[in-house]
mmCIF file of C-alpha atoms and ligand atoms in Angstrom:
data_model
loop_
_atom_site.group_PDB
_atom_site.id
_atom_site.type_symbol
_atom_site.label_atom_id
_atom_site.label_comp_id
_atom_site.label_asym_id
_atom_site.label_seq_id
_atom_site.Cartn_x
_atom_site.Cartn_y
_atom_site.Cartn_z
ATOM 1 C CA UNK A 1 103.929 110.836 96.696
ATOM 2 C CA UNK A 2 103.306 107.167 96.956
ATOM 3 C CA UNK A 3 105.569 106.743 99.534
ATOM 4 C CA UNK A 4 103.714 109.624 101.632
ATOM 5 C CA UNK A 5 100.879 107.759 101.362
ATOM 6 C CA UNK A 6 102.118 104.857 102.467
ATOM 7 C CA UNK A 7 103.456 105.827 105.569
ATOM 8 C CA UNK A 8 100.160 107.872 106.091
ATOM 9 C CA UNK A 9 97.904 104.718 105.630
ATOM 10 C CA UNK A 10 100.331 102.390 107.539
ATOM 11 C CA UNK A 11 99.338 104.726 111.111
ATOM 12 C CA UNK A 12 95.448 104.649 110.610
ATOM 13 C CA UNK A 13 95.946 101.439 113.126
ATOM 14 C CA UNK A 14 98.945 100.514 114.890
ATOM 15 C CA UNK A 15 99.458 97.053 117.040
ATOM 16 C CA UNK A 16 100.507 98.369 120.292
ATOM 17 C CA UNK A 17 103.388 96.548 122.006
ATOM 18 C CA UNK A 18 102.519 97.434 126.037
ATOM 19 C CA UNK A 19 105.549 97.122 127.870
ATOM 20 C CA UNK A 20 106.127 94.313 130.030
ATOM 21 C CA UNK A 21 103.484 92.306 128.237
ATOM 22 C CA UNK A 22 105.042 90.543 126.490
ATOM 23 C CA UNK A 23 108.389 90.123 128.520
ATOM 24 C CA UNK A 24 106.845 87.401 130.891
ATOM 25 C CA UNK A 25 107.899 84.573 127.760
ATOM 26 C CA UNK A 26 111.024 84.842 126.204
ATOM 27 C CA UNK A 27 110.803 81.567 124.632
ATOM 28 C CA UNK A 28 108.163 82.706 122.474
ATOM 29 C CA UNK A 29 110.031 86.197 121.930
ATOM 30 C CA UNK A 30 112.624 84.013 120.767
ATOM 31 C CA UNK A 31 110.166 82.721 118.484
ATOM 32 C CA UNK A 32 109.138 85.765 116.522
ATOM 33 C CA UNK A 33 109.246 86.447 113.227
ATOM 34 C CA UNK A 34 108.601 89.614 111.676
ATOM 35 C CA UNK A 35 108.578 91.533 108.605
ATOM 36 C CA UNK A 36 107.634 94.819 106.512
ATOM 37 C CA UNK A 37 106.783 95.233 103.393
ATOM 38 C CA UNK A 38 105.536 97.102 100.680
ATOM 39 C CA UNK A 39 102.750 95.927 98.424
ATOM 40 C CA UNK A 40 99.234 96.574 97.444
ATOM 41 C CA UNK A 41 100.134 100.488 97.335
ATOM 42 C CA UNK A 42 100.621 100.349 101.356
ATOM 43 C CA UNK A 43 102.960 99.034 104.157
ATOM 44 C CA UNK A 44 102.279 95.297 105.146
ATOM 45 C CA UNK A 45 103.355 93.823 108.018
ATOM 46 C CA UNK A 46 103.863 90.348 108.897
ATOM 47 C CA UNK A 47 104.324 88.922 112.299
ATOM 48 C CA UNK A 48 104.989 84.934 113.678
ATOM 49 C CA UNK A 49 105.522 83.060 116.436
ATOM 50 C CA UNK A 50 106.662 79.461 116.279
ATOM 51 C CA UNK A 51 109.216 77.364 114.412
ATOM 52 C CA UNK A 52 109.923 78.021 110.986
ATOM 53 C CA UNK A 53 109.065 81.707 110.997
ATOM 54 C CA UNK A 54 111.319 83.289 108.107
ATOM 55 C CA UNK A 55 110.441 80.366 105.916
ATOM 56 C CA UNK A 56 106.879 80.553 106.671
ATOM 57 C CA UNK A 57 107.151 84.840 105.862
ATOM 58 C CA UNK A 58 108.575 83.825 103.135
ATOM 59 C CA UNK A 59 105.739 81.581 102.157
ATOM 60 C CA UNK A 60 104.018 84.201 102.664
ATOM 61 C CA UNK A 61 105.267 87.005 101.244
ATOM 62 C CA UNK A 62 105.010 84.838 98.364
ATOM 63 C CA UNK A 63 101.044 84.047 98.719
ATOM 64 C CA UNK A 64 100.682 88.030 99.281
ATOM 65 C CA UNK A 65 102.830 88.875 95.828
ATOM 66 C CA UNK A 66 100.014 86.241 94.117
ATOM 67 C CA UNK A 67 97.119 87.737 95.429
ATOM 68 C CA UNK A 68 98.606 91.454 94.333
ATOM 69 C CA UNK A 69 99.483 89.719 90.732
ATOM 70 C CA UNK A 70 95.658 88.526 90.653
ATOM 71 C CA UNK A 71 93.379 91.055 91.969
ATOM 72 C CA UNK A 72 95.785 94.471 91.670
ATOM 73 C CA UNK A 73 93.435 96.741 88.931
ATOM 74 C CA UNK A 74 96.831 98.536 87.859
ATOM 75 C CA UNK A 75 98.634 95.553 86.452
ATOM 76 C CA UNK A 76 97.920 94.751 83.235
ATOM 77 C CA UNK A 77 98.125 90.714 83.734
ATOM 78 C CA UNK A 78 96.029 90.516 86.736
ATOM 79 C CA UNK A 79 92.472 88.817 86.368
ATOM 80 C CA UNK A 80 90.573 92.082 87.177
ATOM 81 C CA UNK A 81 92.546 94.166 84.077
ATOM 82 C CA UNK A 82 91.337 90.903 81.880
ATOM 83 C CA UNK A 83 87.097 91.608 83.251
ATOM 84 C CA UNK A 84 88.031 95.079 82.887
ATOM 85 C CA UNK A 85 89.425 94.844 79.112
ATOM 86 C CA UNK A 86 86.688 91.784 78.034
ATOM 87 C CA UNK A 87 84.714 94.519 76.204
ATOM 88 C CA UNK A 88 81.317 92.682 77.460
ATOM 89 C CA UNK A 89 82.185 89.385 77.312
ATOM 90 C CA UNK A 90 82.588 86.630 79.926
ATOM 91 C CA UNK A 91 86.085 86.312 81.130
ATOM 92 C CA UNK A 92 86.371 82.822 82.963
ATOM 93 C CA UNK A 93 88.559 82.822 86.488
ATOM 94 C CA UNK A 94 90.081 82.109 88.910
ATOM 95 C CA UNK A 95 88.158 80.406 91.911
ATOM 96 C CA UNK A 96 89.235 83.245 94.301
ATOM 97 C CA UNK A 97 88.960 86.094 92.029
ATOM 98 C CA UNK A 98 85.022 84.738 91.312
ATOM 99 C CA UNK A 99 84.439 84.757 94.876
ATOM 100 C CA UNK A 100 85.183 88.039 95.647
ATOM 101 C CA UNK A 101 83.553 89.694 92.812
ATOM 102 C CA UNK A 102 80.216 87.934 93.213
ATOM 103 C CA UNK A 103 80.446 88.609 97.364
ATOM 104 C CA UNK A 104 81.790 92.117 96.571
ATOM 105 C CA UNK A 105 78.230 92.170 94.519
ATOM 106 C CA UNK A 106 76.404 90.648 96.943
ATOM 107 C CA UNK A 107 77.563 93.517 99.453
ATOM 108 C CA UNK A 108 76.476 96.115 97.376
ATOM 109 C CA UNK A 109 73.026 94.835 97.284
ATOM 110 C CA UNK A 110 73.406 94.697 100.990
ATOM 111 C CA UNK A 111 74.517 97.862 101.884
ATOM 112 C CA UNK A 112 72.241 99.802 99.124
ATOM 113 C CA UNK A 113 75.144 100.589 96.810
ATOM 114 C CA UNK A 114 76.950 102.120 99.448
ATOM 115 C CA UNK A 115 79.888 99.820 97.989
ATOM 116 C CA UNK A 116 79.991 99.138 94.890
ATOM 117 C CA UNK A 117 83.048 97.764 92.900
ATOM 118 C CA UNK A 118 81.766 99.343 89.720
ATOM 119 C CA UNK A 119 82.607 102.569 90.657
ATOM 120 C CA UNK A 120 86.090 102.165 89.329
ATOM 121 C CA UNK A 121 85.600 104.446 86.460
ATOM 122 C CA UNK A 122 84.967 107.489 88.533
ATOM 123 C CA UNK A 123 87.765 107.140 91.012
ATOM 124 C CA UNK A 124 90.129 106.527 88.348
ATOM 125 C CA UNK A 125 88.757 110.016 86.820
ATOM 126 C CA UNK A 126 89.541 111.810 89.971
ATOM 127 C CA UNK A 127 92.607 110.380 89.651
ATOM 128 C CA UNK A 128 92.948 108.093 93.177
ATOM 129 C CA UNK A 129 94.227 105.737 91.179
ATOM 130 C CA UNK A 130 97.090 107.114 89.661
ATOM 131 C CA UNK A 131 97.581 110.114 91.983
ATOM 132 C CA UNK A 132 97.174 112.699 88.997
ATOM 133 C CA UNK A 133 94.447 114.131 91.299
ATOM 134 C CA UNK A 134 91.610 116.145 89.045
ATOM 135 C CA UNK A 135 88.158 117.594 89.781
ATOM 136 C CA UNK A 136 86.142 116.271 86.767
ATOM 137 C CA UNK A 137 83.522 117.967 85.425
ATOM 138 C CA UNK A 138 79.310 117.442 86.437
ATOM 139 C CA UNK A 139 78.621 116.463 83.129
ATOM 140 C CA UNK A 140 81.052 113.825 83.119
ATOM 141 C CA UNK A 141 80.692 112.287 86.359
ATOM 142 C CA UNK A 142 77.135 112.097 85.543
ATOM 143 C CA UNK A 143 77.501 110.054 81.987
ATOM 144 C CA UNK A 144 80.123 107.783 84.045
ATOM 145 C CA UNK A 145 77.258 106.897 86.560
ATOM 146 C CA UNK A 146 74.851 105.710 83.883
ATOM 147 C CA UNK A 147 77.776 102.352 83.853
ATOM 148 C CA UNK A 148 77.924 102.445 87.695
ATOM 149 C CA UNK A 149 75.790 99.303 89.202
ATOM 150 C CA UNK A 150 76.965 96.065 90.455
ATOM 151 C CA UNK A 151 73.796 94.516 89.848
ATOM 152 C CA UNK A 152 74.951 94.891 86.068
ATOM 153 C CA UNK A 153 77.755 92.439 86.780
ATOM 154 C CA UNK A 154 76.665 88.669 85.344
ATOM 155 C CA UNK A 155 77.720 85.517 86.596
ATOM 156 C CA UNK A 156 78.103 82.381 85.466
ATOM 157 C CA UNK A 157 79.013 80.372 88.664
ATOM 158 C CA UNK A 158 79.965 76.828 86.909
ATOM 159 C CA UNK A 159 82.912 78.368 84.639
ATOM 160 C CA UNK A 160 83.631 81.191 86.986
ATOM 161 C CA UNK A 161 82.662 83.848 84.510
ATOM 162 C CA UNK A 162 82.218 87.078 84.894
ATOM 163 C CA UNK A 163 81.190 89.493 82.317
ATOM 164 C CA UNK A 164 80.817 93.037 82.447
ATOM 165 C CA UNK A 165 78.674 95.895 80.026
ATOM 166 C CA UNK A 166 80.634 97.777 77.681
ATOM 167 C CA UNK A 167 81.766 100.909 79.330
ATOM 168 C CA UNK A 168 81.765 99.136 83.126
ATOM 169 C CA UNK A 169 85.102 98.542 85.323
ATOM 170 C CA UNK A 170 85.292 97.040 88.443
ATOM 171 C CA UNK A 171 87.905 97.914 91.083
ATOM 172 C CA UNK A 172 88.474 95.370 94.582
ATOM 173 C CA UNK A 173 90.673 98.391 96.234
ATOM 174 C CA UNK A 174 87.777 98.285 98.908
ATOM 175 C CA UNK A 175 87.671 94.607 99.748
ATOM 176 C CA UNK A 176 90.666 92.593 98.324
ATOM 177 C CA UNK A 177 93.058 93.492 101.422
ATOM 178 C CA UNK A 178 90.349 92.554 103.828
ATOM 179 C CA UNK A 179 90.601 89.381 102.110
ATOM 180 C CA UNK A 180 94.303 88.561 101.804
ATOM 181 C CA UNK A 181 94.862 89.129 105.418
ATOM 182 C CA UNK A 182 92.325 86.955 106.208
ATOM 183 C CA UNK A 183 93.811 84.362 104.089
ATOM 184 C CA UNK A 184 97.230 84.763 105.305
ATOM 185 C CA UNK A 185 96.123 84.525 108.825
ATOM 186 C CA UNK A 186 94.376 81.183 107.325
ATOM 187 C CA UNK A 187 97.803 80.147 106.246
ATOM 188 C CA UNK A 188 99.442 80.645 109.222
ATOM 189 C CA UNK A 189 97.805 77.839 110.687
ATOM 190 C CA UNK A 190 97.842 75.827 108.248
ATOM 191 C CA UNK A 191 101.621 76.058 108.789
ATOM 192 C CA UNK A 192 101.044 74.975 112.232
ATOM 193 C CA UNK A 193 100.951 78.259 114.072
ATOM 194 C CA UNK A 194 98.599 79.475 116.518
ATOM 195 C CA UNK A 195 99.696 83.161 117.059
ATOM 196 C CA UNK A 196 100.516 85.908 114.266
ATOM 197 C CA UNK A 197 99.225 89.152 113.045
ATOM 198 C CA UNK A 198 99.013 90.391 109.621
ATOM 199 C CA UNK A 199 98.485 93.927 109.053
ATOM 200 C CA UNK A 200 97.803 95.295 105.598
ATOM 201 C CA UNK A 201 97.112 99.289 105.338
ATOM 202 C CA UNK A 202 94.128 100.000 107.890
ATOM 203 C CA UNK A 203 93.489 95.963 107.982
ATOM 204 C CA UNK A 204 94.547 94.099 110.607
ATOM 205 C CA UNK A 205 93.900 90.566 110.946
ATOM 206 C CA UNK A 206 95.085 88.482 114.217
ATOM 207 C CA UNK A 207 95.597 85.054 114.218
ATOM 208 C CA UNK A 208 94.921 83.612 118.099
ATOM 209 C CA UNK A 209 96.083 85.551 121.099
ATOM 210 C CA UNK A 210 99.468 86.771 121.556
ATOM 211 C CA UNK A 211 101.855 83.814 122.560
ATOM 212 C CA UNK A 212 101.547 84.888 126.421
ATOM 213 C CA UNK A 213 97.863 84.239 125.905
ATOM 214 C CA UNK A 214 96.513 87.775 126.031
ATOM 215 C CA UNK A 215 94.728 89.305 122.684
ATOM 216 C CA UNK A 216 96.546 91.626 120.809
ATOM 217 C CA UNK A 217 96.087 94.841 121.100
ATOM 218 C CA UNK A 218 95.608 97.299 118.533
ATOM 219 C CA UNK A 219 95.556 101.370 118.959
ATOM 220 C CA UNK A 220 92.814 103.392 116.384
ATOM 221 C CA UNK A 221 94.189 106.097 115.109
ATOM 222 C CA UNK A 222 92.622 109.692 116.282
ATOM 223 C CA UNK A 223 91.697 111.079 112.784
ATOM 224 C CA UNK A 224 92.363 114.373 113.359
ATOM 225 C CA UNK A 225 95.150 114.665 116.177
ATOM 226 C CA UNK A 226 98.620 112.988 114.218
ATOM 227 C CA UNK A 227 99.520 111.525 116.889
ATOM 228 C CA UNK A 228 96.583 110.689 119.466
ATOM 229 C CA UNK A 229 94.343 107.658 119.516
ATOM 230 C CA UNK A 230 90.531 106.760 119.648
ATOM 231 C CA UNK A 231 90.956 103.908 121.801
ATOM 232 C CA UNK A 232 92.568 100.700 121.954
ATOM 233 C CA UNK A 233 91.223 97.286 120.953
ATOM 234 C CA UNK A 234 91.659 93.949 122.592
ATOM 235 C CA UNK A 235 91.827 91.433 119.149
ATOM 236 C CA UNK A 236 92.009 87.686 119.552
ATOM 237 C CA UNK A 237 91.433 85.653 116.042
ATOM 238 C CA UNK A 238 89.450 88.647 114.023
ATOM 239 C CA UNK A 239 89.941 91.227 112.391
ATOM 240 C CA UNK A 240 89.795 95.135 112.872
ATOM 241 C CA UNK A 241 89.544 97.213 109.419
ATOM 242 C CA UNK A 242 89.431 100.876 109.182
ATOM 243 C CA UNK A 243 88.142 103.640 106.777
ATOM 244 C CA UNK A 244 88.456 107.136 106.707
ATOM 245 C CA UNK A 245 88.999 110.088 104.168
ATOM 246 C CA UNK A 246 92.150 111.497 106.290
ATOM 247 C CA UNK A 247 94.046 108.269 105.089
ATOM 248 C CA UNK A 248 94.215 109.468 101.298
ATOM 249 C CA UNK A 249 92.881 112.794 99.772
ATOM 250 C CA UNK A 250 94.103 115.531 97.515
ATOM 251 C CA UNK A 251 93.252 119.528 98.454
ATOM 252 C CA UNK A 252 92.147 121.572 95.090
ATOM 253 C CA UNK A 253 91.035 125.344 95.738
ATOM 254 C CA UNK A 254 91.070 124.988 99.509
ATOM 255 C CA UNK A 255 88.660 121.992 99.080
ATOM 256 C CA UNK A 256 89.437 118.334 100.860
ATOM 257 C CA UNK A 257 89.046 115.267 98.444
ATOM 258 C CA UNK A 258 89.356 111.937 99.912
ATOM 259 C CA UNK A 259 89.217 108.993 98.181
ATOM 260 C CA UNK A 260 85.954 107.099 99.147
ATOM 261 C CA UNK A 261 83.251 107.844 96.342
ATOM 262 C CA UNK A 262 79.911 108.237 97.306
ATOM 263 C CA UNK A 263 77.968 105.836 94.148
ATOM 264 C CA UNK A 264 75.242 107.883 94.249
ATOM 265 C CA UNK A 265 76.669 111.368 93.026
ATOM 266 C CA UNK A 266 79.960 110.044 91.497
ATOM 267 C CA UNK A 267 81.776 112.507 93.957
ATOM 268 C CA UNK A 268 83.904 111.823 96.971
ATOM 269 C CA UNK A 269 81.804 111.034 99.840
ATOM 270 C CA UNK A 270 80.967 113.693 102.357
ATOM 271 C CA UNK A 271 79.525 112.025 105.380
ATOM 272 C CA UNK A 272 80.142 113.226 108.961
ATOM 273 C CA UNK A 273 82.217 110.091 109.554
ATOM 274 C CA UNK A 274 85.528 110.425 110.119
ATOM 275 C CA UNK A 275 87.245 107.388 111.006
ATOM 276 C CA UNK A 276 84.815 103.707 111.070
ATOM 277 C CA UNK A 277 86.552 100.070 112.193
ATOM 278 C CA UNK A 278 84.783 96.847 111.780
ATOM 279 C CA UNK A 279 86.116 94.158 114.094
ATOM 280 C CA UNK A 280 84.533 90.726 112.545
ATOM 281 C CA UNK A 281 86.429 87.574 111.659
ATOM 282 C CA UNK A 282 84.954 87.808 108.166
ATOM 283 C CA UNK A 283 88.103 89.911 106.090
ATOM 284 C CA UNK A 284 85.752 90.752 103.147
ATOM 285 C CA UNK A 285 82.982 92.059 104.949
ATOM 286 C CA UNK A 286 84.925 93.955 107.247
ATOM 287 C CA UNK A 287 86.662 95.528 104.675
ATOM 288 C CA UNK A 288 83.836 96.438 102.360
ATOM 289 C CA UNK A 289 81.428 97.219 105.079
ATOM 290 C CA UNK A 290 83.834 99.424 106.570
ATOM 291 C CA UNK A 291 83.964 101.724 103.347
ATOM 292 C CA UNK A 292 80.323 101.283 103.003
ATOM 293 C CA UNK A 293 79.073 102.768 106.269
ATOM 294 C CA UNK A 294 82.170 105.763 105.623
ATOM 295 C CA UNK A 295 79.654 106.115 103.412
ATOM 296 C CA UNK A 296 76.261 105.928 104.214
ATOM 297 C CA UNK A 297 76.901 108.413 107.524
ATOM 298 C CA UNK A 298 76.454 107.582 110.934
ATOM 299 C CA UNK A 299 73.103 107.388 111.083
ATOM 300 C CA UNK A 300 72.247 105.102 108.117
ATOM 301 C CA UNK A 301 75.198 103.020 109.630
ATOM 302 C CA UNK A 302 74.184 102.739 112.818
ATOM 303 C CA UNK A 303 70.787 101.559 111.558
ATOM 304 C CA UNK A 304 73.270 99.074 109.260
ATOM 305 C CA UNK A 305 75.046 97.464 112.259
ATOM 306 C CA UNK A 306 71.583 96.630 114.177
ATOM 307 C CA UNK A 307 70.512 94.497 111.393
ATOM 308 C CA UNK A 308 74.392 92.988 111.238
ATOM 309 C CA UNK A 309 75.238 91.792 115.214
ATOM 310 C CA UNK A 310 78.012 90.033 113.725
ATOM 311 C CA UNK A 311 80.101 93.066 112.706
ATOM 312 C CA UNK A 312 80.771 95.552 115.406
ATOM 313 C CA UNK A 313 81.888 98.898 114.935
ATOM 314 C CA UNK A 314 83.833 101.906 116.699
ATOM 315 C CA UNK A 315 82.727 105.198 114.838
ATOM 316 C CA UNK A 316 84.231 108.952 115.318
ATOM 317 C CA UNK A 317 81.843 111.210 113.824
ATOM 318 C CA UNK A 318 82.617 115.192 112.737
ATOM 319 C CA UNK A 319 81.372 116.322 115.752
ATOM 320 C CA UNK A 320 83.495 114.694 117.754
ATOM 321 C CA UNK A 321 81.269 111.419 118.981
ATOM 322 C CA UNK A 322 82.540 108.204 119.424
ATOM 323 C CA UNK A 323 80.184 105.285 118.452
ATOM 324 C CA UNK A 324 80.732 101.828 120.389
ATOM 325 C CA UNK A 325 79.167 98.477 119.839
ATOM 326 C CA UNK A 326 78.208 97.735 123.046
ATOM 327 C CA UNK A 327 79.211 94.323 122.633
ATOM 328 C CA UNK A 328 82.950 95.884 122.285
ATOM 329 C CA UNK A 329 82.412 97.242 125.670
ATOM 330 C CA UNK A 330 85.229 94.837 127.477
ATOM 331 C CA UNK A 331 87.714 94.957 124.287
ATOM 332 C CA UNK A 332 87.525 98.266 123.606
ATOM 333 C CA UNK A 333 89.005 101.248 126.069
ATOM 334 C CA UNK A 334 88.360 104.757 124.617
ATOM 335 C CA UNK A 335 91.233 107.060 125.240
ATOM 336 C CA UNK A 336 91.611 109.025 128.382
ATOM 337 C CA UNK A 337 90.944 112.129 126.097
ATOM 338 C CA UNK A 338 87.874 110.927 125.619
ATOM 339 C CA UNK A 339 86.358 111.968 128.993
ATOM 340 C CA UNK A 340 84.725 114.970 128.072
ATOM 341 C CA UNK A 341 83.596 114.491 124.753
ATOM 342 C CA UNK A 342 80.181 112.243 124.006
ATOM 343 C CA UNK A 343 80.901 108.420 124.123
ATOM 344 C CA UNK A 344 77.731 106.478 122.806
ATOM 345 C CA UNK A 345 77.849 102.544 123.277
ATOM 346 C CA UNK A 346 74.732 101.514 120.477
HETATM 347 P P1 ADP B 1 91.805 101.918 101.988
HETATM 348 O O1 ADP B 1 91.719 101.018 103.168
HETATM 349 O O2 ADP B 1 92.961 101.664 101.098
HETATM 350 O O3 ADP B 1 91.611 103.356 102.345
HETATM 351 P P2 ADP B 1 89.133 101.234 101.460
HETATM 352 O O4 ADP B 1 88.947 99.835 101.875
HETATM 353 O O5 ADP B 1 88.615 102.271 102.369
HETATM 354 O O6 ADP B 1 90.611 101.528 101.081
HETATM 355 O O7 ADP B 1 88.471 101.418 100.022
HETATM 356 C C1 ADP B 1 88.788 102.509 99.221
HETATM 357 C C2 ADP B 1 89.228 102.059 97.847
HETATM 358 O O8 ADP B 1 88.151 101.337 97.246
HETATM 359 C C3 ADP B 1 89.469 103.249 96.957
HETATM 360 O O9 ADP B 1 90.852 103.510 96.883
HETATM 361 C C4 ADP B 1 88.876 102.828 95.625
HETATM 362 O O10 ADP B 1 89.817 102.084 94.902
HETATM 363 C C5 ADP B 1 87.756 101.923 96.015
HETATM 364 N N1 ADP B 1 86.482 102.607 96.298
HETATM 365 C C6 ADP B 1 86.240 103.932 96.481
HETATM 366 N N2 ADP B 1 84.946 104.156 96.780
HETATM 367 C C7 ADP B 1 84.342 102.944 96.780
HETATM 368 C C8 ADP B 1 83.015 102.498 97.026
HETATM 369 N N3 ADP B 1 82.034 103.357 97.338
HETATM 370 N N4 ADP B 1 82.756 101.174 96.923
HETATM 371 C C9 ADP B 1 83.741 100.293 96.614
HETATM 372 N N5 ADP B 1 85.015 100.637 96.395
HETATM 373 C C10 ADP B 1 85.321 101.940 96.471
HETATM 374 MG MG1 MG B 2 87.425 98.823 102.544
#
């Protein structure tokens, strides 16, 4: 089933390689480094250009494994099982781990509990988390929600603590890949390189342009047609990071349910959003924000994105409209299928 999945997630947004683009410099072809991998419960794929490249993917690979060891809620040693066992007390650690709780907080606030980390305890009782999919029970959702709140979470910022109530979990499935493949874009060039593309389940993060100079580009998948696209995207040093319920879900009794929960009921959110990116250079808000305005619904998230200019958005909605920031109108080319249905550039 996992491996399903995988392959599922690994198409929700897919670097396009135009032909002829990238012919005009073999030197840097010669140059590339690539590689695929599994981890974080999706594909990953790693891509280089310079000297050094397998040594750097190694280096990477490496960094990736660490971040998985540290922030994966299903292995028992990470630092999110240890706030997640502390039985309400402070745990104390790591630097990175702090900061992405307390922003992951922080976002929640922001985006009205739209995300919310805390909600671990209901998806794990629907079962996303260990793919023994179940419909719980009202009664029980509803006493799960009374420990559902990120503003519950405390902090103690000078020994990194973070303590949780009795009862709460806290799960970075929404935010922690966002992150990584920000920092291993980061590390690329800290290794010296100025062109590379990490791409981590429906995150993609590019480092610089391609090596000819262009931006990368990177097709959206159509949510609904297998093998169609939204658009494409033109991507020079940001990131693009998509959401949607087609990219996990279980079917029970003819009903779909995908794996984004809605805070507020406890129950898989039903909004008529099918597909949102967020192109920003910031990993962690793109990644949260992007399950946050799956969310909210297109029209709470369009009225999200005019207080945030710095994130900007491509949405496709259930009834088939396509919502463009219309400072994406240059980067981003809607696909010819497009013509006749309703593009809106907000
Ligand atoms: P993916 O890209 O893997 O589909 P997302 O970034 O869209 O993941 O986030 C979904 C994951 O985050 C879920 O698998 C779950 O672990 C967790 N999650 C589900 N609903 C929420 C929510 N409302 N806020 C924060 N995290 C959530
Ligand atoms: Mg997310």
């Amino acid at each position: 089933m996992k491996k399903i999945l995988s392959v599922i997630l690994c198409l929700t947004i897919t670097v396009v390689a135009f032909s002829g683009c990238d012919l005009n410099n073999n030197a840097a072809i010669e140059n590339k480094a690539s590689r695929s991998l599994t981890a974080l419960d999706t594909i990953v794929d790693l891509t280089v250009y310079g000297d050094n490249g397998e040594e750097i993917l190694d280096y990477l690979e490496k960094r990736l494994n660490n971040y998985e060891n540290k922030f994966s809620v299903t292995i028992d040693s990470s630092e999110v099982s240890a706030i997640n066992s502390s039985n309400g007390e402070f745990v104390n650690v790591s630097a990175e781990t702090y900061r992405l709780v307390s922003e992951a907080a922080q976002i929640s606030a922001l985006t009205d509990g739209a995300f919310d980390i805390t909600v671990y305890p209901i998806v794990k009782e629907w079962g996303f988390t260990t793919g023994e999919y179940n419909v719980p029970e009202s009664k029980r959702i509803r006493s799960l929600l009374a420990s559902v709140g990120s503003e519950k979470i405390q902090f103690n910022s000078e020994s990194k603590g973070v303590k949780l109530l009795k009862g709460m979990s806290i799960d970075l499935g929404g935010i922690a890949k966002g992150y990584i493949a920000m920092k291993l874009t980061e590390i690329m060039k800290t290794e010296g390189l100025s062109s590379g593309l990490v791409s981590l389940g429906g995150n993609i993060h590019a480092l610089g342009t391609k090596p000819n100079g262009n931006p990368w580009q990177i097709a959206i998948q159509h949510p609904t047609q297998a093998s169609g696209y939204l658009g494409v995207l033109a991507l020079t040093d940001r990131a693009a990071i998509t959401s949607g319920g087609y990219q996990r879900y279980f079917e029970q009794d003819g009903e779909i349910y995908q794996h984004i929960i809605d805070p507020k009921t406890g129950a898989p959110a039903r909004s008529d959003i099918l597909s949102v990116t967020v192109i920003t250079d910031n990993g962690i808000m793109g990644d949260a924000v992007s399950t946050a305005l799956y969310v909210m619904g297109s029209e709470k998230a369009l009225a999200f994105l005019e207080q945030h200019k710095d994130l900007e958005a491509v949405i496709f909605t259930d009834d088939e409209r396509l919502l463009i920031s219309s400072s994406l109108n240059k980067d981003f080319t809607p696909d010819a299928s497009f013509a006749g249905y309703q593009i809106v550039y907000f």
